[in-house]
Amino acid sequence: MNTFGNIFRLTSYGESHGIAIGGVIDGCPSGIEVDMAFVQEELNRRRPGQSKITTPRKESDEVEFLSGIYEGMTTGTPIGFVIRNNNQHSSDYDNLKDIYRPSHADYTYAQKYGVRDHRGGGRSSARETIARCVGGALAKLALKQLGIDVTGYTSQVGHIKLENDYSLYDLSQIESTPVRCPDMDKANEMITLIEDVKSKGDTIGGVITCVIKGTPVGLGEPVFGKLHAALGFAMLGINAVKGFEYGDGFDVNHRGSEINDVFYNDNGKINTRTNHSGGVQGGISNGQDIYFRVAFKPVATVLMLQDTVDTKGEDTNLKARGRHDACVLPRAVPIVEAMAAMTILDYYLLSKLNKALI
Amino acid sequence: MNTFGNIFRLTSYGESHGIAIGGVIDGCPSGIEVDMAFVQEELNRRRPGQSKITTPRKESDEVEFLSGIYEGMTTGTPIGFVIRNNNQHSSDYDNLKDIYRPSHADYTYAQKYGVRDHRGGGRSSARETIARCVGGALAKLALKQLGIDVTGYTSQVGHIKLENDYSLYDLSQIESTPVRCPDMDKANEMITLIEDVKSKGDTIGGVITCVIKGTPVGLGEPVFGKLHAALGFAMLGINAVKGFEYGDGFDVNHRGSEINDVFYNDNGKINTRTNHSGGVQGGISNGQDIYFRVAFKPVATVLMLQDTVDTKGEDTNLKARGRHDACVLPRAVPIVEAMAAMTILDYYLLSKLNKALI
Amino acid sequence: MNTFGNIFRLTSYGESHGIAIGGVIDGCPSGIEVDMAFVQEELNRRRPGQSKITTPRKESDEVEFLSGIYEGMTTGTPIGFVIRNNNQHSSDYDNLKDIYRPSHADYTYAQKYGVRDHRGGGRSSARETIARCVGGALAKLALKQLGIDVTGYTSQVGHIKLENDYSLYDLSQIESTPVRCPDMDKANEMITLIEDVKSKGDTIGGVITCVIKGTPVGLGEPVFGKLHAALGFAMLGINAVKGFEYGDGFDVNHRGSEINDVFYNDNGKINTRTNHSGGVQGGISNGQDIYFRVAFKPVATVLMLQDTVDTKGEDTNLKARGRHDACVLPRAVPIVEAMAAMTILDYYLLSKLNKALI
Amino acid sequence: MNTFGNIFRLTSYGESHGIAIGGVIDGCPSGIEVDMAFVQEELNRRRPGQSKITTPRKESDEVEFLSGIYEGMTTGTPIGFVIRNNNQHSSDYDNLKDIYRPSHADYTYAQKYGVRDHRGGGRSSARETIARCVGGALAKLALKQLGIDVTGYTSQVGHIKLENDYSLYDLSQIESTPVRCPDMDKANEMITLIEDVKSKGDTIGGVITCVIKGTPVGLGEPVFGKLHAALGFAMLGINAVKGFEYGDGFDVNHRGSEINDVFYNDNGKINTRTNHSGGVQGGISNGQDIYFRVAFKPVATVLMLQDTVDTKGEDTNLKARGRHDACVLPRAVPIVEAMAAMTILDYYLLSKLNKALI
């Protein structure tokens, strides 16, 4: 299942240490102006080696579009693209050929398919998410034409957590720190923590918050295509994600009377006084800001000796080599945005059909 | 989008106060023995009026199967079924015809479709989940043949929360309290809390935990059909759900070295010493128990005066009438199980194809 | 695979001699006025016993809608419906329990599923097409709002064949003969032939032609969802259909220069001088009439002694009993129209997305 | 809709004069040995310039696989591939930028999307079918492991038509003539006809017959996924195809008693004495040979002066330039086989689920 979406559909392919990562975007409406510099910039935000707190691997990650764009404009035909792998150190993984790394996908892939490309995690590598960033960049360009904006940021690393609601931060500051957090003090604390964890060869997780502004009323396809279910599905499909909540989420110790979002007449427009619903009611967007939180576990690759088994099931141990992130959160922000943007565009397109005959 | 699943597919239909709720299950393998008493019992677990802490509405919710079962056995053809609505008090909703209830789907449905059946929430009513319980019952019967068991329970109501991990409870005790919680002391506290909230005309939310035992290695279809993403999508499609987490979930303040699930040779079988992964690695089941938590908001229908707007956008207020749950958690347990069972069966079937030619 | 369509989707269920035939229509836009008398009339056109040349079986085939329609209007939610079986003579089939009838689906169903409802062909019975006529009736009502009209007629029975193109007949005359043929002389010949074949206990096939007028330019989703491919798929899914052709079809002995449909300026509108393309170019409708032909084999049930095998594979013979059509063409006309109407509506909806952002 | 298939899914991209044609195959089971020489040979069979009766365009059409194959074996992950365009003479099409060619897809694409890559037909070019031949080659390799063989041949060009049934020819001779026809006399007549038509700048159509041997009983997913409907959909999705028939097809002047395929005990195996059904009964394969016929219209590009309109709708005329086929049938044989092979493999995989729990 390497296709994501109903109408705007991304099909992704590629292994970490294979020839290339790539994809096909089908169902993209015609007439979207493709700002190539913007697309590449989105890939750069995900790229390793972009700052001192990410892995030092240098991957250029340049996208080549192969079809579906003519004279700078989408034509409505499928958009094929490819990103060549060209800085892969496959030999870093030679010692893993016959070993299952703990909390990686080595064992499960091997059992599922009977065949496995062990180099760099193969298909299970987060390198695959490059294809999503390309799809997300296209979706963002389409959403921009619709006045919809998707912004993610790191809201927690380990125990360091933003105290406030997204609405109290200046989200335009996110890119000004390598950790992608709008609170500069907390950002510095997070960076210090990540560097400390990294120096020990260990890893750490956290939470990304995402806010979508400008969504019209009516996106979401109940009962099984609720908008938040689609967003949750998108987020849970990102490597290392362990949880998703929107609106009040797991904060359940409130009474219905406290958290109902009361409607009022806001100068002729229907508005809500609060937004505990996170912009979605009954699975359909209500025109308020959509916001949600995504939990990431620590990366499984730690540069420490760990017990494990080999492919014959015998006890052994391993110590990972190579260039890895101690914390993926900063680089995961553009991936969260990409998946959110594709979801919102997909559901925007679906919503055009609801009243198509009225 | 009223169809759920890839291979084992449930299509659901019906409004709360329409003629019936029903569905069609397509892609169900042949040869499953259909224990009709079990199916009805699953519906009874979801039924209103089953205990003092649920709504006193009496709905018989008897399922009639219309096709796809012959001489007590599934035949592989689509299974149509219907549950007639016959205790609907539509007049309870007359005063809601021109009003949008806060935090309900009234406003969003009206905007999305331009047409709305206002009675009892129409399609957005949780009464629709009856169809899912039928689908879930069939899936459970199939999973039983495979040795897979799905069990949900209420693990939090408001501030009352189970302290321990699922493995420390006797899950066979869940049905012995009306709140469906395996810790009898906590169960009583929850019941007291629900009764208190109810007496005030208010409502309260909570968390349901679900455990799946016996899943073979290999279920899950990366990269976009990760098993936990499918489970999350299923859960987030249930009415009032606000969050989903599996394994350690949002508990992110741990190092990678602490939470990696180390493999070992367990008398010839590959096993893990811990299960922070929640039974899923790289989106594929690893043979350990799968467990996850689902957050439910308080029901939006409170029997108190609330501000709102009418369908013309003018300020007004309303006080709900009728027979409602103060806390849906106990009745939501079988729905969580049903959605989980359908998901697991669906992915079990998908997994049969991975090595189909080896 | 009992769901048909991409956006406007019919899921069908039910066996010939089970409790009911029914279905769910999902993805139907809101705001379509449902003329119930029209829907029932469409079922009546398919119903057995409507004339002397069809089977004398009396089936009332009354449809009950269960959801998705409120105050005479589609609401955008799924439309469940059921048609009870109530004149089934299952005992007519007692002798078939252990026999595989030649050129029926008995053997293939038994092998495929291991389980089989032998009564009346079970799921493979053409009685299932009632559900399609309901879906088709809804689609026709939607298409009427768009000015699109779908008309089928019997153009060949055995060797009796209409000589002319559809454009030379008065299609409003089709319903005036029981054989549904617009050429009254040929219609009478066909009736005589069918009565003759019937008197011998034999059966006969033929061809149905279908014409779709008023389709806008732009329907069809290349490369795999070409409009004619979708129509062909729809037609080949009807019981007893053996072939599909559109435009010039199998009449291949012409040069490109002869059959290219030359464009011209028709008072400011782009038009073609001929229509060998059958209204579809490159898989997309070009605004001309769409027309196609569908071949039906003779019904497999002949009231004559035939050799065959039993379910153990032993040679035996059988002579069918019961009330059967000698020629299904007249009753298949509404089914062809129904499948065509659902296809066109589905592709109309898809086409709304092509330029959704321009 | 650029994805074909349910389980084994090909997503195709690319325009005739863009950078590349390519695709992604998802859902391919692991463990298929990929004979690269075979794959390239399949592309060569489709390639222009292979003989005197095809277009003299020289396109090398070399496929590069980018993922999903490791050490010569499919791994179960998506298989990305690309074929660079490198002999495109886009300037041949400069005069077509503002003109709609008769019976091409120029006009319909322009209307549908508002944007159009006019060079060489863009997406509507048959060059896109390279991607299908890659998918088909993989499918053939899988089918070979299952003992299933797919063979197509040219059975009619213009008025020159094979008189006999496929069973009377030596199908191993097909590749010995450039026209891919197993009857050498007829093949020579066809070649003469094609050369004559070509010398006049005109084009001609015909019929391809395809035979599938070795299919097990049980492939096909009624009621909407009948095996022949899937095959018909596949064939009608090929450029220039106007009709599809299987078994007796449009040859409808027979009685049921004549064409029923009587079963008999063939040394312990259930067999049929005839095969009018074309190997499919009730939409499910019955183990007999599957055979069908596909009608192709003449190529629309004729090298003669034709009337038409420009993109403003004004009358004009054009005379095509460039290197074109006078008859596509020989080069379409591998495309027919490719689409058939992918369909059969897809339905083979689906059939594994029918009795998955027995």
Tab-separated table of N, CA and C in Angstrom, chain B residues 63 82 236:
chain	number	residue	atom	x	y	z
B	63	VAL	N	-30.772	-7.670	14.605
B	63	VAL	CA	-30.233	-7.707	13.248
B	63	VAL	C	-30.917	-8.798	12.437
B	82	VAL	N	-29.851	-5.675	8.133
B	82	VAL	CA	-30.641	-4.499	8.478
B	82	VAL	C	-31.081	-4.577	9.931
B	236	LEU	N	-10.318	6.583	15.015
B	236	LEU	CA	-10.674	7.998	14.831
B	236	LEU	C	-11.964	8.155	14.034
